[in-house]
Amino acid sequence: MANSSGISATELASSVGLILAVLVEVGAVLGNATLLVVVLRTPGLQDAFYLAHLCVVDLLAAASIMPLGLLAGPPGLGSVPLDPSSCQAARFLSAALLPACTLGVAALGLARYRLIVHPLRPGARPAPALVLTAVWAAAALLGALSLLGPPPAPPPAPARCSVLAGGLGPFRPLWALLAFALPALLLLAAYGSIFLVARRAALRPPRGTRFRSDSLDSRLSFLPSLRPRLPGGKAALAPALAVGQFAACWLPYGCACLAPAARAAAAEAAVTWVAYSAFAAHPFLYGLLQRPVRLELGRLTRRALPPKVRMPQAWHPRTLLQRLQGLRKCPVLGPSEAPEQTPELSGQRSSVSEAT
């Protein structure tokens, strides 16, 4: 009885994990594809190159290593065994695409730091093509480390086709340092500087009229103001979201890379899919929080929907809000609250009606 209950609990846990993994896969594909289309159609987006690169990396991961994690046999979620050549290819893709993603996020954070902290010094900004070329060169070198690890076992034995379970051999600490520790430090330095600038700007007394800037404080306009609690307002919330998401998704995977191979293999499926959830979170965190991206997405959505499906203008939230504000300013008076007419005004109205 206990054995049957244990088996049912294990099967239930694996089924729930498979459903969540499928949702992460679908969210990564749809979110990044939509954001890529919106970014390419949004004029004047200053970090469009880095955003498009991040979408491409996430789509490559969603088309290669994430399906392998769904379909491949243990330690994956599926039951399809991989031959040694496919296992080696899976190792290389994982060891190359994960650093490309983390280093791309760090490059995006540094680009926003230069855009916000030094907006009037364009000479200090390196070309995006040069930065992303360096990102892919580093990712290719880290992927090549997987080719130096132990070869996959023949089919009777369980093939370890991931970075965590012996895919890098003695190079796992070096790979974890360059793939996770270095991007985390760069991201923390960039968004920490953005937070300090936002805090100083919030504590500084206003000096006359200040023009609107294209900073993170203006891009996150849909969030409630945090000035009574957190100096820096909405711009201070953006660094917390970016650093928190990076730590929540990638810190377990980086710690598993530093653990012994046996312990890492035991927790491989869980920490791998926690890391893969970053591919689905990037479109919302780095795309939809920007005002130009939201406006362009709304415009494309209205254009794609047929006229019958669109919301009538009378029921639009902004129109309803304006009507409610107008009713508050000009309340409707009942018959008992209507002002009394003087005899002179009533006489004038009767004379006008007679003349007509």
mmCIF file of C-alpha atoms in Angstrom:
data_model
loop_
_atom_site.group_PDB
_atom_site.id
_atom_site.type_symbol
_atom_site.label_atom_id
_atom_site.label_comp_id
_atom_site.label_asym_id
_atom_site.label_seq_id
_atom_site.Cartn_x
_atom_site.Cartn_y
_atom_site.Cartn_z
ATOM 1 C CA MET A 1 0.000 0.000 0.000
ATOM 2 C CA ALA A 2 2.774 2.387 0.904
ATOM 3 C CA ASN A 3 4.634 1.430 -2.229
ATOM 4 C CA SER A 4 1.626 2.127 -4.449
ATOM 5 C CA SER A 5 1.032 5.500 -2.778
ATOM 6 C CA GLY A 6 4.711 6.356 -3.227
ATOM 7 C CA ILE A 7 4.554 5.475 -6.921
ATOM 8 C CA SER A 8 1.398 7.529 -7.433
ATOM 9 C CA ALA A 9 2.958 10.512 -5.677
ATOM 10 C CA THR A 10 6.044 10.235 -7.872
ATOM 11 C CA GLU A 11 3.965 9.989 -11.015
ATOM 12 C CA LEU A 12 1.874 12.972 -9.922
ATOM 13 C CA ALA A 13 4.986 15.039 -9.272
ATOM 14 C CA SER A 14 6.457 14.111 -12.668
ATOM 15 C CA SER A 15 3.180 14.945 -14.423
ATOM 16 C CA VAL A 16 2.966 18.349 -12.732
ATOM 17 C CA GLY A 17 6.600 19.032 -13.600
ATOM 18 C CA LEU A 18 5.988 18.086 -17.229
ATOM 19 C CA ILE A 19 2.965 20.392 -17.456
ATOM 20 C CA LEU A 20 4.901 23.295 -15.950
ATOM 21 C CA ALA A 21 7.795 22.641 -18.325
ATOM 22 C CA VAL A 22 5.442 22.699 -21.312
ATOM 23 C CA LEU A 23 3.984 25.995 -20.108
ATOM 24 C CA VAL A 24 7.486 27.448 -19.794
ATOM 25 C CA GLU A 25 8.309 26.250 -23.317
ATOM 26 C CA VAL A 26 5.140 27.772 -24.804
ATOM 27 C CA GLY A 27 5.629 31.023 -22.905
ATOM 28 C CA ALA A 28 9.232 31.313 -24.080
ATOM 29 C CA VAL A 29 8.312 30.767 -27.739
ATOM 30 C CA LEU A 30 5.261 33.041 -27.828
ATOM 31 C CA GLY A 31 6.701 35.769 -25.620
ATOM 32 C CA ASN A 32 10.037 36.093 -27.399
ATOM 33 C CA ALA A 33 8.519 35.847 -30.879
ATOM 34 C CA THR A 34 6.001 38.580 -30.053
ATOM 35 C CA LEU A 35 8.616 40.805 -28.451
ATOM 36 C CA LEU A 36 10.963 40.361 -31.415
ATOM 37 C CA VAL A 37 8.255 41.496 -33.838
ATOM 38 C CA VAL A 38 7.357 44.470 -31.643
ATOM 39 C CA VAL A 39 10.994 45.519 -31.169
ATOM 40 C CA LEU A 40 11.670 45.416 -34.900
ATOM 41 C CA ARG A 41 8.612 47.591 -35.530
ATOM 42 C CA THR A 42 9.173 50.099 -32.714
ATOM 43 C CA PRO A 43 10.972 53.227 -33.961
ATOM 44 C CA GLY A 44 13.450 55.016 -31.737
ATOM 45 C CA LEU A 45 14.007 52.195 -29.244
ATOM 46 C CA GLN A 46 17.520 52.824 -28.007
ATOM 47 C CA ASP A 47 18.327 49.318 -26.769
ATOM 48 C CA ALA A 48 16.556 47.521 -29.617
ATOM 49 C CA PHE A 49 19.703 45.706 -30.763
ATOM 50 C CA TYR A 50 20.300 44.127 -27.359
ATOM 51 C CA LEU A 51 16.622 43.271 -26.902
ATOM 52 C CA ALA A 52 16.435 41.624 -30.322
ATOM 53 C CA HIS A 53 19.593 39.649 -29.533
ATOM 54 C CA LEU A 54 18.121 38.445 -26.252
ATOM 55 C CA CYS A 55 14.942 37.342 -28.030
ATOM 56 C CA VAL A 56 16.961 35.434 -30.636
ATOM 57 C CA VAL A 57 19.004 33.637 -27.970
ATOM 58 C CA ASP A 58 15.857 32.706 -26.048
ATOM 59 C CA LEU A 59 14.203 31.416 -29.231
ATOM 60 C CA LEU A 60 17.272 29.339 -30.074
ATOM 61 C CA ALA A 61 17.182 27.819 -26.598
ATOM 62 C CA ALA A 62 13.431 27.208 -26.851
ATOM 63 C CA ALA A 63 13.937 25.439 -30.181
ATOM 64 C CA SER A 64 16.905 23.260 -29.151
ATOM 65 C CA ILE A 65 17.741 22.544 -25.523
ATOM 66 C CA MET A 66 14.255 22.971 -24.059
ATOM 67 C CA PRO A 67 12.645 20.311 -26.307
ATOM 68 C CA LEU A 68 15.539 18.019 -25.439
ATOM 69 C CA GLY A 69 14.749 18.558 -21.775
ATOM 70 C CA LEU A 70 11.132 17.638 -22.463
ATOM 71 C CA LEU A 71 11.664 14.572 -24.656
ATOM 72 C CA ALA A 72 15.050 13.119 -23.712
ATOM 73 C CA GLY A 73 15.392 10.328 -21.178
ATOM 74 C CA PRO A 74 16.772 10.604 -17.679
ATOM 75 C CA PRO A 75 17.871 12.922 -16.268
ATOM 76 C CA GLY A 76 15.405 14.779 -18.515
ATOM 77 C CA LEU A 77 11.627 14.739 -18.202
ATOM 78 C CA GLY A 78 10.981 12.414 -21.152
ATOM 79 C CA SER A 79 11.857 8.854 -22.053
ATOM 80 C CA VAL A 80 13.612 9.156 -25.437
ATOM 81 C CA PRO A 81 17.216 7.853 -25.205
ATOM 82 C CA LEU A 82 19.969 9.797 -26.929
ATOM 83 C CA ASP A 83 22.853 8.248 -28.827
ATOM 84 C CA PRO A 84 26.409 9.446 -28.061
ATOM 85 C CA SER A 85 26.553 11.941 -30.951
ATOM 86 C CA SER A 86 23.206 13.520 -30.023
ATOM 87 C CA CYS A 87 24.286 13.594 -26.402
ATOM 88 C CA GLN A 88 27.488 15.433 -27.319
ATOM 89 C CA ALA A 89 25.502 17.937 -29.391
ATOM 90 C CA ALA A 90 23.121 18.525 -26.467
ATOM 91 C CA ARG A 91 26.089 19.163 -24.186
ATOM 92 C CA PHE A 92 27.557 21.701 -26.581
ATOM 93 C CA LEU A 93 24.252 23.551 -27.079
ATOM 94 C CA SER A 94 23.634 23.778 -23.339
ATOM 95 C CA ALA A 95 27.182 24.892 -22.605
ATOM 96 C CA ALA A 96 27.013 27.596 -25.318
ATOM 97 C CA LEU A 97 23.442 28.935 -25.199
ATOM 98 C CA LEU A 98 23.207 29.385 -21.442
ATOM 99 C CA PRO A 99 26.280 31.695 -21.290
ATOM 100 C CA ALA A 100 25.029 33.514 -24.403
ATOM 101 C CA CYS A 101 21.814 34.257 -22.528
ATOM 102 C CA THR A 102 23.414 35.362 -19.252
ATOM 103 C CA LEU A 103 26.101 37.444 -20.953
ATOM 104 C CA GLY A 104 23.432 38.972 -23.227
ATOM 105 C CA VAL A 105 21.411 40.011 -20.165
ATOM 106 C CA ALA A 106 24.534 41.556 -18.657
ATOM 107 C CA ALA A 107 25.244 43.424 -21.896
ATOM 108 C CA LEU A 108 21.682 44.768 -21.913
ATOM 109 C CA GLY A 109 22.058 45.924 -18.308
ATOM 110 C CA LEU A 110 25.332 47.709 -19.085
ATOM 111 C CA ALA A 111 23.762 49.371 -22.137
ATOM 112 C CA ARG A 112 20.898 50.701 -20.015
ATOM 113 C CA TYR A 113 23.390 51.874 -17.405
ATOM 114 C CA ARG A 114 25.276 53.925 -19.988
ATOM 115 C CA LEU A 115 21.999 55.214 -21.424
ATOM 116 C CA ILE A 116 20.674 56.409 -18.058
ATOM 117 C CA VAL A 117 23.787 57.419 -16.135
ATOM 118 C CA HIS A 118 25.731 58.896 -19.071
ATOM 119 C CA PRO A 119 23.071 59.975 -21.597
ATOM 120 C CA LEU A 120 25.158 62.841 -23.001
ATOM 121 C CA ARG A 121 28.312 60.813 -23.627
ATOM 122 C CA PRO A 122 27.631 58.687 -26.709
ATOM 123 C CA GLY A 123 31.348 58.276 -27.323
ATOM 124 C CA ALA A 124 31.643 56.116 -24.212
ATOM 125 C CA ARG A 125 29.244 53.516 -25.624
ATOM 126 C CA PRO A 126 30.815 50.703 -27.646
ATOM 127 C CA ALA A 127 29.067 49.504 -30.761
ATOM 128 C CA PRO A 128 26.387 46.878 -30.019
ATOM 129 C CA ALA A 129 27.717 44.652 -32.799
ATOM 130 C CA LEU A 130 31.152 44.610 -31.148
ATOM 131 C CA VAL A 131 29.710 43.801 -27.720
ATOM 132 C CA LEU A 132 27.518 40.976 -28.998
ATOM 133 C CA THR A 133 30.376 39.555 -31.058
ATOM 134 C CA ALA A 134 32.396 39.309 -27.849
ATOM 135 C CA VAL A 135 29.393 37.660 -26.142
ATOM 136 C CA TRP A 136 29.123 34.962 -28.797
ATOM 137 C CA ALA A 137 32.889 34.420 -28.864
ATOM 138 C CA ALA A 138 32.856 33.792 -25.112
ATOM 139 C CA ALA A 139 29.811 31.522 -25.466
ATOM 140 C CA ALA A 140 31.529 29.504 -28.187
ATOM 141 C CA LEU A 141 34.635 29.067 -26.035
ATOM 142 C CA LEU A 142 32.536 27.946 -23.065
ATOM 143 C CA GLY A 143 30.641 25.547 -25.323
ATOM 144 C CA ALA A 144 33.926 24.102 -26.543
ATOM 145 C CA LEU A 145 34.769 23.170 -22.954
ATOM 146 C CA SER A 146 32.001 20.564 -23.131
ATOM 147 C CA LEU A 147 33.905 18.801 -25.897
ATOM 148 C CA LEU A 148 36.841 18.349 -23.521
ATOM 149 C CA GLY A 149 34.763 16.504 -20.937
ATOM 150 C CA PRO A 150 34.360 12.737 -20.642
ATOM 151 C CA PRO A 151 32.656 11.088 -23.630
ATOM 152 C CA PRO A 152 29.038 9.935 -23.240
ATOM 153 C CA ALA A 153 28.468 6.376 -22.092
ATOM 154 C CA PRO A 154 27.244 3.745 -24.583
ATOM 155 C CA PRO A 155 23.438 3.115 -24.812
ATOM 156 C CA PRO A 156 23.063 0.456 -22.068
ATOM 157 C CA ALA A 157 24.404 2.908 -19.481
ATOM 158 C CA PRO A 158 22.542 6.167 -18.726
ATOM 159 C CA ALA A 159 23.960 8.914 -20.909
ATOM 160 C CA ARG A 160 24.769 12.148 -19.079
ATOM 161 C CA CYS A 161 24.020 14.750 -21.736
ATOM 162 C CA SER A 162 23.999 17.895 -19.635
ATOM 163 C CA VAL A 163 26.473 20.333 -18.204
ATOM 164 C CA LEU A 164 25.642 19.458 -14.616
ATOM 165 C CA ALA A 165 26.029 15.662 -14.745
ATOM 166 C CA GLY A 166 29.622 15.293 -15.839
ATOM 167 C CA GLY A 167 29.329 17.094 -19.179
ATOM 168 C CA LEU A 168 32.274 19.407 -18.481
ATOM 169 C CA GLY A 169 34.368 17.223 -16.239
ATOM 170 C CA PRO A 170 36.970 19.268 -14.350
ATOM 171 C CA PHE A 171 35.978 22.464 -16.213
ATOM 172 C CA ARG A 172 32.618 22.842 -14.463
ATOM 173 C CA PRO A 173 33.826 25.421 -11.866
ATOM 174 C CA LEU A 174 35.488 27.511 -14.569
ATOM 175 C CA TRP A 175 32.370 27.346 -16.733
ATOM 176 C CA ALA A 176 30.152 28.346 -13.797
ATOM 177 C CA LEU A 177 32.433 31.259 -12.945
ATOM 178 C CA LEU A 178 32.388 32.689 -16.473
ATOM 179 C CA ALA A 179 28.768 31.827 -17.308
ATOM 180 C CA PHE A 180 27.057 32.904 -14.077
ATOM 181 C CA ALA A 181 29.337 34.681 -11.599
ATOM 182 C CA LEU A 182 30.737 37.193 -14.102
ATOM 183 C CA PRO A 183 27.334 38.202 -15.600
ATOM 184 C CA ALA A 184 25.846 38.426 -12.105
ATOM 185 C CA LEU A 185 28.573 40.845 -10.976
ATOM 186 C CA LEU A 186 28.190 42.963 -14.123
ATOM 187 C CA LEU A 187 24.424 43.068 -13.743
ATOM 188 C CA LEU A 188 24.636 43.931 -10.056
ATOM 189 C CA ALA A 189 27.118 46.734 -10.733
ATOM 190 C CA ALA A 190 25.034 48.188 -13.584
ATOM 191 C CA TYR A 191 21.659 48.150 -11.853
ATOM 192 C CA GLY A 192 23.181 49.123 -8.512
ATOM 193 C CA SER A 193 24.534 52.283 -10.155
ATOM 194 C CA ILE A 194 21.120 52.918 -11.739
ATOM 195 C CA PHE A 195 19.506 52.581 -8.304
ATOM 196 C CA LEU A 196 21.945 55.045 -6.741
ATOM 197 C CA VAL A 197 21.319 57.573 -9.504
ATOM 198 C CA ALA A 198 17.560 57.191 -9.121
ATOM 199 C CA ARG A 199 17.824 57.557 -5.354
ATOM 200 C CA ARG A 200 19.879 60.738 -5.606
ATOM 201 C CA ALA A 201 17.443 62.132 -8.171
ATOM 202 C CA ALA A 202 14.496 61.359 -5.880
ATOM 203 C CA LEU A 203 16.099 62.969 -2.833
ATOM 204 C CA ARG A 204 17.159 66.062 -4.772
ATOM 205 C CA PRO A 205 14.716 69.002 -4.414
ATOM 206 C CA PRO A 206 13.012 70.048 -7.665
ATOM 207 C CA ARG A 207 14.493 72.998 -9.536
ATOM 208 C CA GLY A 208 11.803 74.422 -11.729
ATOM 209 C CA THR A 209 10.419 72.520 -14.684
ATOM 210 C CA ARG A 210 12.220 69.288 -15.532
ATOM 211 C CA PHE A 211 11.899 67.662 -18.932
ATOM 212 C CA ARG A 212 10.796 64.063 -19.272
ATOM 213 C CA SER A 213 13.644 61.607 -19.790
ATOM 214 C CA ASP A 214 13.628 58.184 -21.406
ATOM 215 C CA SER A 215 14.868 56.542 -18.222
ATOM 216 C CA LEU A 216 13.625 53.459 -16.456
ATOM 217 C CA ASP A 217 11.581 55.732 -14.184
ATOM 218 C CA SER A 218 9.562 56.894 -17.177
ATOM 219 C CA ARG A 219 9.418 53.465 -18.813
ATOM 220 C CA LEU A 220 7.856 51.818 -15.771
ATOM 221 C CA SER A 221 4.984 54.266 -15.581
ATOM 222 C CA PHE A 222 2.317 51.601 -15.072
ATOM 223 C CA LEU A 223 3.700 50.602 -11.666
ATOM 224 C CA PRO A 224 2.515 52.366 -8.503
ATOM 225 C CA SER A 225 4.762 55.005 -7.059
ATOM 226 C CA LEU A 226 7.121 53.817 -4.342
ATOM 227 C CA ARG A 227 8.529 57.164 -3.265
ATOM 228 C CA PRO A 228 7.019 57.113 0.257
ATOM 229 C CA ARG A 229 8.673 53.750 0.898
ATOM 230 C CA LEU A 230 11.666 53.494 -1.412
ATOM 231 C CA PRO A 231 13.667 56.533 -2.554
ATOM 232 C CA GLY A 232 13.972 56.480 -6.317
ATOM 233 C CA GLY A 233 10.395 55.571 -7.195
ATOM 234 C CA LYS A 234 9.694 53.178 -10.011
ATOM 235 C CA ALA A 235 13.238 53.397 -11.333
ATOM 236 C CA ALA A 236 14.424 51.823 -8.087
ATOM 237 C CA LEU A 237 12.057 48.905 -8.641
ATOM 238 C CA ALA A 238 13.536 47.994 -12.033
ATOM 239 C CA PRO A 239 16.986 47.037 -10.653
ATOM 240 C CA ALA A 240 15.332 44.919 -7.972
ATOM 241 C CA LEU A 241 13.247 43.078 -10.563
ATOM 242 C CA ALA A 242 16.189 42.477 -12.900
ATOM 243 C CA VAL A 243 18.653 41.333 -10.252
ATOM 244 C CA GLY A 244 16.014 39.305 -8.407
ATOM 245 C CA GLN A 245 14.925 37.462 -11.541
ATOM 246 C CA PHE A 246 18.528 36.692 -12.491
ATOM 247 C CA ALA A 247 19.336 35.373 -9.022
ATOM 248 C CA ALA A 248 16.135 33.325 -8.743
ATOM 249 C CA CYS A 249 16.595 31.638 -12.127
ATOM 250 C CA TRP A 250 20.343 31.198 -12.446
ATOM 251 C CA LEU A 251 21.711 30.983 -8.903
ATOM 252 C CA PRO A 252 20.466 27.388 -8.293
ATOM 253 C CA TYR A 253 21.998 26.249 -11.575
ATOM 254 C CA GLY A 254 25.305 27.955 -10.829
ATOM 255 C CA CYS A 255 25.448 26.418 -7.348
ATOM 256 C CA ALA A 256 24.670 22.992 -8.808
ATOM 257 C CA CYS A 257 27.630 23.391 -11.162
ATOM 258 C CA LEU A 258 29.910 23.813 -8.148
ATOM 259 C CA ALA A 259 28.430 20.819 -6.298
ATOM 260 C CA PRO A 260 29.709 17.242 -6.760
ATOM 261 C CA ALA A 261 28.475 15.530 -9.915
ATOM 262 C CA ALA A 262 26.340 12.978 -8.037
ATOM 263 C CA ARG A 263 24.436 15.645 -6.082
ATOM 264 C CA ALA A 264 24.098 17.823 -9.168
ATOM 265 C CA ALA A 265 22.634 14.911 -11.139
ATOM 266 C CA ALA A 266 20.026 14.306 -8.417
ATOM 267 C CA ALA A 267 18.687 17.884 -8.646
ATOM 268 C CA GLU A 268 19.377 18.351 -12.345
ATOM 269 C CA ALA A 269 15.802 18.386 -13.681
ATOM 270 C CA ALA A 270 14.551 20.894 -11.091
ATOM 271 C CA VAL A 271 17.394 23.418 -11.316
ATOM 272 C CA THR A 272 17.543 23.100 -15.106
ATOM 273 C CA TRP A 273 13.916 24.064 -15.611
ATOM 274 C CA VAL A 274 14.163 26.837 -13.040
ATOM 275 C CA ALA A 275 16.963 28.222 -15.195
ATOM 276 C CA TYR A 276 14.933 27.668 -18.384
ATOM 277 C CA SER A 277 12.099 29.748 -16.898
ATOM 278 C CA ALA A 278 14.308 32.792 -17.494
ATOM 279 C CA PHE A 279 13.676 32.393 -21.234
ATOM 280 C CA ALA A 280 9.947 32.912 -20.609
ATOM 281 C CA ALA A 281 10.445 35.760 -18.112
ATOM 282 C CA HIS A 282 12.701 37.918 -20.289
ATOM 283 C CA PRO A 283 9.977 39.223 -22.664
ATOM 284 C CA PHE A 284 7.930 40.540 -19.737
ATOM 285 C CA LEU A 285 10.802 41.886 -17.659
ATOM 286 C CA TYR A 286 12.898 43.517 -20.371
ATOM 287 C CA GLY A 287 10.227 44.197 -22.996
ATOM 288 C CA LEU A 288 6.757 44.955 -21.679
ATOM 289 C CA LEU A 289 8.063 47.202 -18.909
ATOM 290 C CA GLN A 290 9.118 49.736 -21.539
ATOM 291 C CA ARG A 291 6.517 52.276 -22.555
ATOM 292 C CA PRO A 292 7.370 52.336 -26.319
ATOM 293 C CA VAL A 293 7.123 48.544 -26.483
ATOM 294 C CA ARG A 294 3.744 48.542 -24.751
ATOM 295 C CA LEU A 295 2.390 51.259 -27.017
ATOM 296 C CA GLU A 296 3.564 49.476 -30.166
ATOM 297 C CA LEU A 297 2.175 46.169 -28.927
ATOM 298 C CA GLY A 298 -1.197 47.776 -28.270
ATOM 299 C CA ARG A 299 -1.207 49.367 -31.721
ATOM 300 C CA LEU A 300 -0.373 46.071 -33.425
ATOM 301 C CA THR A 301 -3.014 44.267 -31.383
ATOM 302 C CA ARG A 302 -5.696 46.775 -32.374
ATOM 303 C CA ARG A 303 -4.668 46.466 -36.001
ATOM 304 C CA ALA A 304 -4.734 42.661 -35.910
ATOM 305 C CA LEU A 305 -8.153 42.385 -34.270
ATOM 306 C CA PRO A 306 -11.221 42.665 -36.529
ATOM 307 C CA PRO A 307 -13.495 45.664 -35.960
ATOM 308 C CA LYS A 308 -16.242 43.520 -34.419
ATOM 309 C CA VAL A 309 -13.891 42.213 -31.724
ATOM 310 C CA ARG A 310 -12.468 45.583 -30.766
ATOM 311 C CA MET A 311 -13.739 47.271 -27.633
ATOM 312 C CA PRO A 312 -16.202 50.102 -28.312
ATOM 313 C CA GLN A 313 -14.867 53.554 -27.627
ATOM 314 C CA ALA A 314 -17.637 54.222 -25.112
ATOM 315 C CA TRP A 315 -16.509 51.258 -23.004
ATOM 316 C CA HIS A 316 -12.795 52.036 -23.190
ATOM 317 C CA PRO A 317 -11.282 52.346 -19.676
ATOM 318 C CA ARG A 318 -9.906 55.820 -20.366
ATOM 319 C CA THR A 319 -13.263 57.037 -21.667
ATOM 320 C CA LEU A 320 -15.085 55.580 -18.670
ATOM 321 C CA LEU A 321 -12.617 57.236 -16.306
ATOM 322 C CA GLN A 322 -13.125 60.611 -17.991
ATOM 323 C CA ARG A 323 -16.882 60.233 -17.703
ATOM 324 C CA LEU A 324 -16.660 59.358 -14.028
ATOM 325 C CA GLN A 325 -14.432 62.354 -13.383
ATOM 326 C CA GLY A 326 -16.883 64.569 -15.259
ATOM 327 C CA LEU A 327 -19.784 63.265 -13.192
ATOM 328 C CA ARG A 328 -17.883 63.988 -10.003
ATOM 329 C CA LYS A 329 -17.143 67.543 -11.076
ATOM 330 C CA CYS A 330 -20.696 68.196 -12.409
ATOM 331 C CA PRO A 331 -23.156 66.076 -10.413
ATOM 332 C CA VAL A 332 -26.667 65.673 -11.763
ATOM 333 C CA LEU A 333 -29.203 67.549 -9.618
ATOM 334 C CA GLY A 334 -32.554 66.034 -8.815
ATOM 335 C CA PRO A 335 -35.860 67.861 -9.041
ATOM 336 C CA SER A 336 -35.749 68.782 -5.357
ATOM 337 C CA GLU A 337 -32.148 70.082 -5.654
ATOM 338 C CA ALA A 338 -32.761 72.233 -8.756
ATOM 339 C CA PRO A 339 -32.405 75.984 -8.129
ATOM 340 C CA GLU A 340 -35.625 77.934 -7.940
ATOM 341 C CA GLN A 341 -36.336 80.302 -10.814
ATOM 342 C CA THR A 342 -36.983 83.939 -10.051
ATOM 343 C CA PRO A 343 -40.177 85.565 -11.324
ATOM 344 C CA GLU A 344 -38.185 87.839 -13.638
ATOM 345 C CA LEU A 345 -36.550 84.907 -15.430
ATOM 346 C CA SER A 346 -39.866 83.094 -15.784
ATOM 347 C CA GLY A 347 -41.461 86.185 -17.245
ATOM 348 C CA GLN A 348 -38.650 86.600 -19.764
ATOM 349 C CA ARG A 349 -38.942 82.945 -20.860
ATOM 350 C CA SER A 350 -42.689 83.272 -21.347
ATOM 351 C CA SER A 351 -42.276 86.391 -23.456
ATOM 352 C CA VAL A 352 -39.671 84.677 -25.635
ATOM 353 C CA SER A 353 -41.976 81.677 -26.142
ATOM 354 C CA GLU A 354 -44.847 83.974 -27.119
ATOM 355 C CA ALA A 355 -42.649 85.824 -29.615
ATOM 356 C CA THR A 356 -41.662 82.599 -31.291
#
